[in-house]
Short mmCIF file of N, CA, C and O in Angstrom, two decimals:
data_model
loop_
_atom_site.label_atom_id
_atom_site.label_comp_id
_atom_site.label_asym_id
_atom_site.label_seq_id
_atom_site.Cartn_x
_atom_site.Cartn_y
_atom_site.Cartn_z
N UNK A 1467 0.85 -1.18 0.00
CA UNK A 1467 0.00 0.00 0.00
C UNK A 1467 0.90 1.24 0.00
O UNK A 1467 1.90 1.35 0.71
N UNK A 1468 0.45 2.14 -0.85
CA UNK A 1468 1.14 3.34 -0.73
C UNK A 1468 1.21 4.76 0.33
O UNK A 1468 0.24 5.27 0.89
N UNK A 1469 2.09 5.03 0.38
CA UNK A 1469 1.62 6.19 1.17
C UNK A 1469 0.43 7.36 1.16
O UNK A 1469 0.25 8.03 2.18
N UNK A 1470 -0.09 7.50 0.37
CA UNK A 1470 -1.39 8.31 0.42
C UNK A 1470 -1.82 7.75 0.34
O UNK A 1470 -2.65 8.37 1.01
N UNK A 1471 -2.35 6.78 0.11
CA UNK A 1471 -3.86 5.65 0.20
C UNK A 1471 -3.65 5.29 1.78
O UNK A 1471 -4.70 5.04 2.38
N UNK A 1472 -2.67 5.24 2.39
CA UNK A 1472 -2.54 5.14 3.98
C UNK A 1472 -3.01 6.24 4.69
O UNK A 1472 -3.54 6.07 5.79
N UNK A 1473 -2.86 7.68 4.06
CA UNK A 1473 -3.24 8.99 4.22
C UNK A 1473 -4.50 9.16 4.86
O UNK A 1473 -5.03 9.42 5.95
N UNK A 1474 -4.91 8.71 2.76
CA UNK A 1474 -6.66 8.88 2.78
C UNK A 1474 -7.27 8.09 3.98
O UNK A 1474 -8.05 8.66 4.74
N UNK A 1475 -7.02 7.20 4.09
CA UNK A 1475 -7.32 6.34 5.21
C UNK A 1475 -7.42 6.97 6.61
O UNK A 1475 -8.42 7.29 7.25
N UNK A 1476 -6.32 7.06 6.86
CA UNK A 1476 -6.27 7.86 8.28
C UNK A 1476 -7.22 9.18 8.61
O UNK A 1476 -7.90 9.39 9.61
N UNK A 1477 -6.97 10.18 7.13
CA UNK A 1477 -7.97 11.36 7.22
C UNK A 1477 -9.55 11.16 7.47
O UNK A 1477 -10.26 11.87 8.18
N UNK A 1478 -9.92 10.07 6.74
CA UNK A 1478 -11.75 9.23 7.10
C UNK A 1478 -11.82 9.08 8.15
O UNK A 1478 -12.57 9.60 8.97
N UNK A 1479 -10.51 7.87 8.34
CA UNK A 1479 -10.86 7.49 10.15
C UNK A 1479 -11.20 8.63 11.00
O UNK A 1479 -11.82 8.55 12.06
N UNK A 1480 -10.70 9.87 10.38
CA UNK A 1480 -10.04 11.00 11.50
C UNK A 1480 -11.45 11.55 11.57
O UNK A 1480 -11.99 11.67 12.67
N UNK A 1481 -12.13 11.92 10.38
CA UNK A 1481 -13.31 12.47 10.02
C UNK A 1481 -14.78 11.77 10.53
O UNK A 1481 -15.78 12.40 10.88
N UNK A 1482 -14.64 10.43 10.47
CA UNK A 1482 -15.58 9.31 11.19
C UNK A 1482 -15.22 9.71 12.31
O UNK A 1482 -16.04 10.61 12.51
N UNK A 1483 -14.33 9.67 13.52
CA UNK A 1483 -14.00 9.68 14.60
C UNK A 1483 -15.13 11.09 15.23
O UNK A 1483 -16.04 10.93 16.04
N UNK A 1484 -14.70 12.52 14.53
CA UNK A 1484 -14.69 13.70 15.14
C UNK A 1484 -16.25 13.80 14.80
O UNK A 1484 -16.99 14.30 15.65
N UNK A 1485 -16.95 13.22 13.27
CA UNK A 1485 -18.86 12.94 13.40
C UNK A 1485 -18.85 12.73 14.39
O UNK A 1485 -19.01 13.58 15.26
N UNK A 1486 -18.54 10.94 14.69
CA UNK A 1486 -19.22 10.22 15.90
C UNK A 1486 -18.94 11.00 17.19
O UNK A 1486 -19.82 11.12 18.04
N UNK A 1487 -17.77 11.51 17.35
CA UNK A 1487 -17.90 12.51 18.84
C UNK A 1487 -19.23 13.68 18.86
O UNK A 1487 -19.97 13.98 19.80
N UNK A 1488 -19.18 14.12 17.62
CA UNK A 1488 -20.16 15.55 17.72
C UNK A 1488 -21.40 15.39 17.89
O UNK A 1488 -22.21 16.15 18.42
N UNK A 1489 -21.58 13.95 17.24
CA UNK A 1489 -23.30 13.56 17.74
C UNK A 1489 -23.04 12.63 18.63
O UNK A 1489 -24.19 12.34 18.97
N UNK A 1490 -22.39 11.99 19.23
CA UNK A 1490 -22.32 11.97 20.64
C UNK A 1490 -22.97 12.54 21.71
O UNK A 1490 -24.00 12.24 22.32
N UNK A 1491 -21.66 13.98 21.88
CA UNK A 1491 -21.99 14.73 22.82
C UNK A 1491 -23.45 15.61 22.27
O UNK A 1491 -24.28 15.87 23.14
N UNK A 1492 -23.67 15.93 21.19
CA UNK A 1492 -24.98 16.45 21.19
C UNK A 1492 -26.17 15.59 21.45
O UNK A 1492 -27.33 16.00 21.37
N UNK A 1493 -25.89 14.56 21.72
CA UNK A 1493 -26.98 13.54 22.30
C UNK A 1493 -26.69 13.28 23.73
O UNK A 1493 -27.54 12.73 24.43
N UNK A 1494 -25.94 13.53 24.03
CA UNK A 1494 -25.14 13.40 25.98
C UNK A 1494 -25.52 14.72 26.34
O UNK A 1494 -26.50 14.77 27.08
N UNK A 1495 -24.89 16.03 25.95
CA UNK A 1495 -25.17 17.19 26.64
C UNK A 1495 -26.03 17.78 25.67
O UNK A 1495 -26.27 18.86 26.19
N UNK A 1496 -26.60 17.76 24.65
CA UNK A 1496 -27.25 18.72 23.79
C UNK A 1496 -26.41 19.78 23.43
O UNK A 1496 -25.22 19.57 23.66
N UNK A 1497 -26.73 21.02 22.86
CA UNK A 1497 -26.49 22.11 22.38
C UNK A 1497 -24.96 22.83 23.49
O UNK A 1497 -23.74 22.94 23.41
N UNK A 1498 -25.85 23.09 24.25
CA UNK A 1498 -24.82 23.80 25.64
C UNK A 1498 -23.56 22.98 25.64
O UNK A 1498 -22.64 23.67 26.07
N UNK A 1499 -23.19 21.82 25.33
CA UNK A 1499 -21.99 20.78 25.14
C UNK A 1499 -20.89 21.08 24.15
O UNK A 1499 -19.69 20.81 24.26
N UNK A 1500 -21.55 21.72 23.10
CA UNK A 1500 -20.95 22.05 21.87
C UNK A 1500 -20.48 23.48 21.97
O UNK A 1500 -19.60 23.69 21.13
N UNK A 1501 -20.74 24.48 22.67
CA UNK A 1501 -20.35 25.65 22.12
C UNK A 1501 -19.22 25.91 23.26
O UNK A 1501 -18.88 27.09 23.37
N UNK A 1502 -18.71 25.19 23.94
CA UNK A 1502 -17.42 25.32 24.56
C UNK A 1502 -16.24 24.70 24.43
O UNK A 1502 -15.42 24.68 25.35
N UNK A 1503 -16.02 24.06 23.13
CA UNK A 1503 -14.88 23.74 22.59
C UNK A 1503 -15.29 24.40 20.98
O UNK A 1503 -14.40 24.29 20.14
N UNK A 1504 -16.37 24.96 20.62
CA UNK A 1504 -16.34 26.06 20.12
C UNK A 1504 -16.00 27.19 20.17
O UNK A 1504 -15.66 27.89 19.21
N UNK A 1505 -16.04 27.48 21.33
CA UNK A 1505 -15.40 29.04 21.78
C UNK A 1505 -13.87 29.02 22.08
O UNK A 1505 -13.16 30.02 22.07
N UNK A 1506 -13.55 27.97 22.29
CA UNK A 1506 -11.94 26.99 22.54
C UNK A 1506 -11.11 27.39 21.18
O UNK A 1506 -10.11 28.10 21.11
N UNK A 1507 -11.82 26.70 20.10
CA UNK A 1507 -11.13 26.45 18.95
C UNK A 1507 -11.27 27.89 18.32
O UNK A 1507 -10.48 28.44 17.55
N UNK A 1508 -12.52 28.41 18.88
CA UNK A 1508 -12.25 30.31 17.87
C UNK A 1508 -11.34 31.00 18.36
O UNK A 1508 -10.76 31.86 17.71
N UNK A 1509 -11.04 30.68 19.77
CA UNK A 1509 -10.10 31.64 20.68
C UNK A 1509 -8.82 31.25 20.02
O UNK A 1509 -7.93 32.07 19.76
N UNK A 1510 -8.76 30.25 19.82
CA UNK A 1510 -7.04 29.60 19.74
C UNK A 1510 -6.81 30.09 17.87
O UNK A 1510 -5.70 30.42 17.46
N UNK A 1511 -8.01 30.06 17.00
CA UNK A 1511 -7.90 30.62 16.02
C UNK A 1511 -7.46 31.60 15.78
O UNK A 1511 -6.48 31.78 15.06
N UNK A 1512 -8.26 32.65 16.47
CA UNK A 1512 -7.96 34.14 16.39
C UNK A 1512 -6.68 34.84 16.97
O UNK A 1512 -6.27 35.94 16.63
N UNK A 1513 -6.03 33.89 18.07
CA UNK A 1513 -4.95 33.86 18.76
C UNK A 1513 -3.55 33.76 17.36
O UNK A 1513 -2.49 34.39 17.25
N UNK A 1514 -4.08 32.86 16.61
CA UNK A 1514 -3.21 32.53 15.79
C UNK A 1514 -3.10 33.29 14.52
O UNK A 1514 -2.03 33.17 13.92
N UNK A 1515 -4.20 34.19 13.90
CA UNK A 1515 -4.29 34.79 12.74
C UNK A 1515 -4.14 36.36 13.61
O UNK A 1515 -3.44 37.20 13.04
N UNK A 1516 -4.50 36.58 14.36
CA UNK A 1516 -3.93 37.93 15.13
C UNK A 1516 -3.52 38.05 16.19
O UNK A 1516 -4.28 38.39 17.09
N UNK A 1517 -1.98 37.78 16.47
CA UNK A 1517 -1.60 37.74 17.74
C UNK A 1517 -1.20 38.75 18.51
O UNK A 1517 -0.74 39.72 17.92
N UNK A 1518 -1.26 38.77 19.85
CA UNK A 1518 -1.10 39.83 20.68
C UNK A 1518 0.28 40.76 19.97
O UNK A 1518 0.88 40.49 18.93
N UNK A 1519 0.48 41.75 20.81
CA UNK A 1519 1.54 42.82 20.36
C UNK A 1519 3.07 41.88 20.65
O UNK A 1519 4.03 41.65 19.91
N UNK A 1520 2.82 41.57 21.76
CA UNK A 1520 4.59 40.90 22.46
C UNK A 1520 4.58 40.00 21.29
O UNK A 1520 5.36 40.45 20.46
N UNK A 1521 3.73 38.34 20.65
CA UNK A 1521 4.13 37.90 19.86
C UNK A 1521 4.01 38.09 18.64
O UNK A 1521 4.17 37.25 17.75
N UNK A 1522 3.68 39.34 18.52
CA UNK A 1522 4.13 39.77 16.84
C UNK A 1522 5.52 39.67 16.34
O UNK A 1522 6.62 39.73 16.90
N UNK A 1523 5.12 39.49 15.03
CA UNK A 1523 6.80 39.55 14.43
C UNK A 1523 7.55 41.09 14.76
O UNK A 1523 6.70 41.95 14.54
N UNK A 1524 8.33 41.47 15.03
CA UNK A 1524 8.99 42.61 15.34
C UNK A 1524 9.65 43.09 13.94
O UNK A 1524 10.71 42.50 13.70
N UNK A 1525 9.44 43.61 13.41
CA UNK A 1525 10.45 44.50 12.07
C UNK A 1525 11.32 45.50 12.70
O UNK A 1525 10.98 46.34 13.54
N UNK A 1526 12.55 45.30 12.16
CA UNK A 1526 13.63 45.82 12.60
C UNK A 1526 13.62 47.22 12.28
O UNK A 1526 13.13 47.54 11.19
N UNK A 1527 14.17 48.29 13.21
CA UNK A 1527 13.78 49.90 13.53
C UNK A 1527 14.65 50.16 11.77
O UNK A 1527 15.24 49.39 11.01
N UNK A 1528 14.34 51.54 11.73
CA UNK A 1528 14.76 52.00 10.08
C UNK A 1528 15.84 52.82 11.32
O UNK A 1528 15.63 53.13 12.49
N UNK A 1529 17.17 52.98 10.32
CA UNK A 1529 18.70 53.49 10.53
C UNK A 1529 18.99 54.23 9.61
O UNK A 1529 19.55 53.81 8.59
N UNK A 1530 18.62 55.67 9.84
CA UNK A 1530 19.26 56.84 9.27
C UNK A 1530 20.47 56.40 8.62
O UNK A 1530 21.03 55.45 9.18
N UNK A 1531 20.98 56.83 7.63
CA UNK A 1531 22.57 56.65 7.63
C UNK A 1531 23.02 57.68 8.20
O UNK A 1531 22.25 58.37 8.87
N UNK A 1532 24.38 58.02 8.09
CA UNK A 1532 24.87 59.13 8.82
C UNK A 1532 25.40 59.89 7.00
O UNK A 1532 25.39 59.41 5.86
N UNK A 1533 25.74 61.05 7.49
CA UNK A 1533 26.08 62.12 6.28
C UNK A 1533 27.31 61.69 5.74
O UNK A 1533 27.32 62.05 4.57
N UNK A 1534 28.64 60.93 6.09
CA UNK A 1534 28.96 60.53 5.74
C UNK A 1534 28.89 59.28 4.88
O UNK A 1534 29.79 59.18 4.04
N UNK A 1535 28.11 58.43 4.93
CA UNK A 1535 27.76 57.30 4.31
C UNK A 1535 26.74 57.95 3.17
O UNK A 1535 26.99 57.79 1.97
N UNK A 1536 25.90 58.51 3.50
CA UNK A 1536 25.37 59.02 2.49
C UNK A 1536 26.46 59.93 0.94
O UNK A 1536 26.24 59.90 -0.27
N UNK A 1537 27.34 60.48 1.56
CA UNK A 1537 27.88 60.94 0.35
C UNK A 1537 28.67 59.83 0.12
O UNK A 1537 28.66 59.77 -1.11
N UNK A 1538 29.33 58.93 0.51
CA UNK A 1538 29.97 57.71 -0.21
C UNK A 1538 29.24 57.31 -1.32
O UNK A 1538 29.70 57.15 -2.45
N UNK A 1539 27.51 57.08 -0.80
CA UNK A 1539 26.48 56.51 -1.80
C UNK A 1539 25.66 57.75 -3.05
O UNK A 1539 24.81 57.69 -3.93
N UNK A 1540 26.68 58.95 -2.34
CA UNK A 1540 26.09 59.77 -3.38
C UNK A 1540 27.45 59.45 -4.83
O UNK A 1540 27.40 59.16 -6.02
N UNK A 1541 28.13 59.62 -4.20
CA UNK A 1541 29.72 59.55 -4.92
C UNK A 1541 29.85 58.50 -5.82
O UNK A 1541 30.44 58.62 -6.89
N UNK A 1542 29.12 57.09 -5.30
CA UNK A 1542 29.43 55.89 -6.02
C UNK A 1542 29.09 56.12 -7.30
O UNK A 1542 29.73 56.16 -8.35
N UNK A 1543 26.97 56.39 -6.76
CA UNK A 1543 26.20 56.68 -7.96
C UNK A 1543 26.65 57.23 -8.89
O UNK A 1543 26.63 56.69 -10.00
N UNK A 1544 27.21 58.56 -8.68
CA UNK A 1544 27.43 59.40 -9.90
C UNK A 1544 28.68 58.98 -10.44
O UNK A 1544 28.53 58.71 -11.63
N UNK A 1545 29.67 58.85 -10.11
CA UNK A 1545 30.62 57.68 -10.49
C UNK A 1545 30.18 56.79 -11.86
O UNK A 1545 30.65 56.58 -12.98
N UNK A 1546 29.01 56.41 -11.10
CA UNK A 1546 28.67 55.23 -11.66
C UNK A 1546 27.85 55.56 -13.26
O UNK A 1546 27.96 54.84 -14.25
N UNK A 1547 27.08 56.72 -13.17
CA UNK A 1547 26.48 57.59 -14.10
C UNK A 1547 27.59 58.32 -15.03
O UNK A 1547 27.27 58.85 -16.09
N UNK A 1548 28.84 58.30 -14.56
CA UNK A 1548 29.33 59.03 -15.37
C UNK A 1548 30.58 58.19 -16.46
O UNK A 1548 31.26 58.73 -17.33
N UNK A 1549 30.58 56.52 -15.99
CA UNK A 1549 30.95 55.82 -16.07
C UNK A 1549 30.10 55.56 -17.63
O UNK A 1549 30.45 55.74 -18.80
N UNK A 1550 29.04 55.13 -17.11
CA UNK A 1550 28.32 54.49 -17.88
C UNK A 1550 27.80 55.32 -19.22
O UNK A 1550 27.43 54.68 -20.21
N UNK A 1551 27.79 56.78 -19.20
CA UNK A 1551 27.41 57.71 -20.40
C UNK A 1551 29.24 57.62 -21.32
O UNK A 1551 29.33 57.86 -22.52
N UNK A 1552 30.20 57.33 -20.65
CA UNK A 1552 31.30 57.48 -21.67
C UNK A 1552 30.89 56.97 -22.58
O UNK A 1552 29.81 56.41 -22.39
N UNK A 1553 31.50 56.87 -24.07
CA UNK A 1553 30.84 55.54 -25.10
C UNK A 1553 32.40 54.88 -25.23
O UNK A 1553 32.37 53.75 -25.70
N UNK A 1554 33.63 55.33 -24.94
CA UNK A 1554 35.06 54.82 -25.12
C UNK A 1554 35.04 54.41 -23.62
O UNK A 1554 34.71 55.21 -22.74
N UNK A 1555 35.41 53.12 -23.38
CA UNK A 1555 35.65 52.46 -22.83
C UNK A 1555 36.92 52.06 -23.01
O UNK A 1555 37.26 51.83 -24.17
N UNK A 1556 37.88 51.90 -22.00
CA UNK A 1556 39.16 50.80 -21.95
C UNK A 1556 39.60 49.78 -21.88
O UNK A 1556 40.60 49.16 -22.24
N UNK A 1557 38.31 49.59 -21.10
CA UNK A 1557 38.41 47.98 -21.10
C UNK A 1557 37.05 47.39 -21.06
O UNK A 1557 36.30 48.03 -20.32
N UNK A 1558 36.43 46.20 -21.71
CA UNK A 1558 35.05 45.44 -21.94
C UNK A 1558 35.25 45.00 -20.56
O UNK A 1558 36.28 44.81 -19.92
N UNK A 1559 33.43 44.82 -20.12
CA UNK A 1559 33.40 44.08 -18.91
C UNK A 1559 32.95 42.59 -19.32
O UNK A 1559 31.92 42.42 -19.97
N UNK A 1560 33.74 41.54 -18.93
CA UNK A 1560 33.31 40.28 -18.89
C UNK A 1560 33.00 39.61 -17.68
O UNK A 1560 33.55 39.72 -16.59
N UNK A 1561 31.98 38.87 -18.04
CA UNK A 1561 31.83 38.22 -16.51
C UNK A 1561 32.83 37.26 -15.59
O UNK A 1561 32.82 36.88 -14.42
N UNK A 1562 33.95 37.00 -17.03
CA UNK A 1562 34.85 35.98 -15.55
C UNK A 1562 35.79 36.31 -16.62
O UNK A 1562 35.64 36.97 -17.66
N UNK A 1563 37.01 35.55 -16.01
CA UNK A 1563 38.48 36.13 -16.65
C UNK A 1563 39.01 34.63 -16.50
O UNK A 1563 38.53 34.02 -15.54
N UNK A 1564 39.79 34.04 -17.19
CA UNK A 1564 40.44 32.77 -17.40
C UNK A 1564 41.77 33.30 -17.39
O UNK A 1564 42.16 34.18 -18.16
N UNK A 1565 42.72 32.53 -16.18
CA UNK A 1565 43.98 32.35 -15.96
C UNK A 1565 44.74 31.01 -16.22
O UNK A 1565 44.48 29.95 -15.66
N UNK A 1566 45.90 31.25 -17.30
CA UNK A 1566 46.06 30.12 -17.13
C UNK A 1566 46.67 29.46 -16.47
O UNK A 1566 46.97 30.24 -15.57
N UNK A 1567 47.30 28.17 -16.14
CA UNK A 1567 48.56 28.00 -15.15
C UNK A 1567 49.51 27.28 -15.58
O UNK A 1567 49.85 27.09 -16.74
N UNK A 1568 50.16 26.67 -14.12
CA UNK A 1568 51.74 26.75 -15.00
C UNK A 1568 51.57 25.23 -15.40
O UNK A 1568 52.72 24.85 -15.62
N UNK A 1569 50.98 24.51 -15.55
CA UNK A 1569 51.61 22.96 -15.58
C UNK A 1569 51.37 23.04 -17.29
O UNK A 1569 50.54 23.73 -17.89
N UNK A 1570 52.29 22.19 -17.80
CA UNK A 1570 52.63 21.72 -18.80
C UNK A 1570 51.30 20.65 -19.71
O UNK A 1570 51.07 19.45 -19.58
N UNK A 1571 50.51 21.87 -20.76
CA UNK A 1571 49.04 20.48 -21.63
C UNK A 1571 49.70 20.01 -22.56
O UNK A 1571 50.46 20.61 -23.33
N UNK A 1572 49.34 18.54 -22.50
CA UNK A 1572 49.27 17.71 -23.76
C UNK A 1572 48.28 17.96 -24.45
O UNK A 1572 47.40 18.51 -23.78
N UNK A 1573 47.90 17.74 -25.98
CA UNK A 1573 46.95 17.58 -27.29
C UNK A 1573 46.21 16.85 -26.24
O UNK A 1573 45.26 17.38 -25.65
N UNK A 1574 46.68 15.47 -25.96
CA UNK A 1574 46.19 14.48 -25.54
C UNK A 1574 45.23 14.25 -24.44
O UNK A 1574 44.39 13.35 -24.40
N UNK A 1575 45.50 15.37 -23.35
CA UNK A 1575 44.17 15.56 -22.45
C UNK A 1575 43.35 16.23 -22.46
O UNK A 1575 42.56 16.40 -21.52
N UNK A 1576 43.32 17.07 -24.09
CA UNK A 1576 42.28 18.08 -23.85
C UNK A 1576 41.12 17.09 -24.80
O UNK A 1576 41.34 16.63 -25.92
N UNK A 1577 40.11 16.96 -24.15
CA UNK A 1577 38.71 16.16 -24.86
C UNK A 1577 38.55 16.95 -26.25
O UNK A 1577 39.03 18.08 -26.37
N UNK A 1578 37.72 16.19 -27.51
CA UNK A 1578 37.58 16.59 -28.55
C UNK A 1578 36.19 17.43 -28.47
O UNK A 1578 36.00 18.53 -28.98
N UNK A 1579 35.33 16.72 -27.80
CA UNK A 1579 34.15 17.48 -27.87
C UNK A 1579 33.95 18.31 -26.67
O UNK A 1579 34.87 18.17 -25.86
N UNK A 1580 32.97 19.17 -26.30
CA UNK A 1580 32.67 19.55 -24.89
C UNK A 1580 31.80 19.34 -24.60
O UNK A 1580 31.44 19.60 -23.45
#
């Protein structure tokens, strides 16, 4: 047997189980039986989709830069603007650079195809 057909299984059982409790107790205590693990399960709901202030996620405070850092990032930019309007360039940018090294190639180990 596979693992989800073991699943499905378990989820019925689970679903048969929690019927037969609900008409159970609505046949043991009636009505008044039911609405206090109703009020249980809304509390613990609402607990969970809006939680108090202490367990909220906390977002980290916003950090001025200081005036110095700021003109570094003013400096880069324009740098960077004034870089980029040249049209003569000195050198192409490539994404990686190949070095070669020192050991000695044979024909013989370099593969024919890649």
């Amino acid at each position: 047997m596979n693992k989800q057909a073991v699943m499905t299984i378990v989820f019925w059982a689970a679903i048969a189980l929690a019927a037969f409790g609900i008409i159970n107790t609505l046949g043991d205590k009636g009505f008044l039986g039911l609405i206090i693990p109703v009020i249980v399960l809304g509390g613990i709901f609402l607990l969970y989709k809006f939680p108090p202030g202490r367990w909220a996620r906390k977002t980290k405070p916003k950090i001025k830069p200081s005036a110095r850092t700021m003109a570094k990032m003013k400096a880069q930019s324009g740098s960077g603007a004034r870089k980029s309007s040249g049209s003569s360039k000195k050198r192409k940018d490539y994404p990686f650079h190949v070095i070669q090294g020192n050991k000695g190639k044979s024909d013989d180990d370099i593969p024919k195809f890649h």
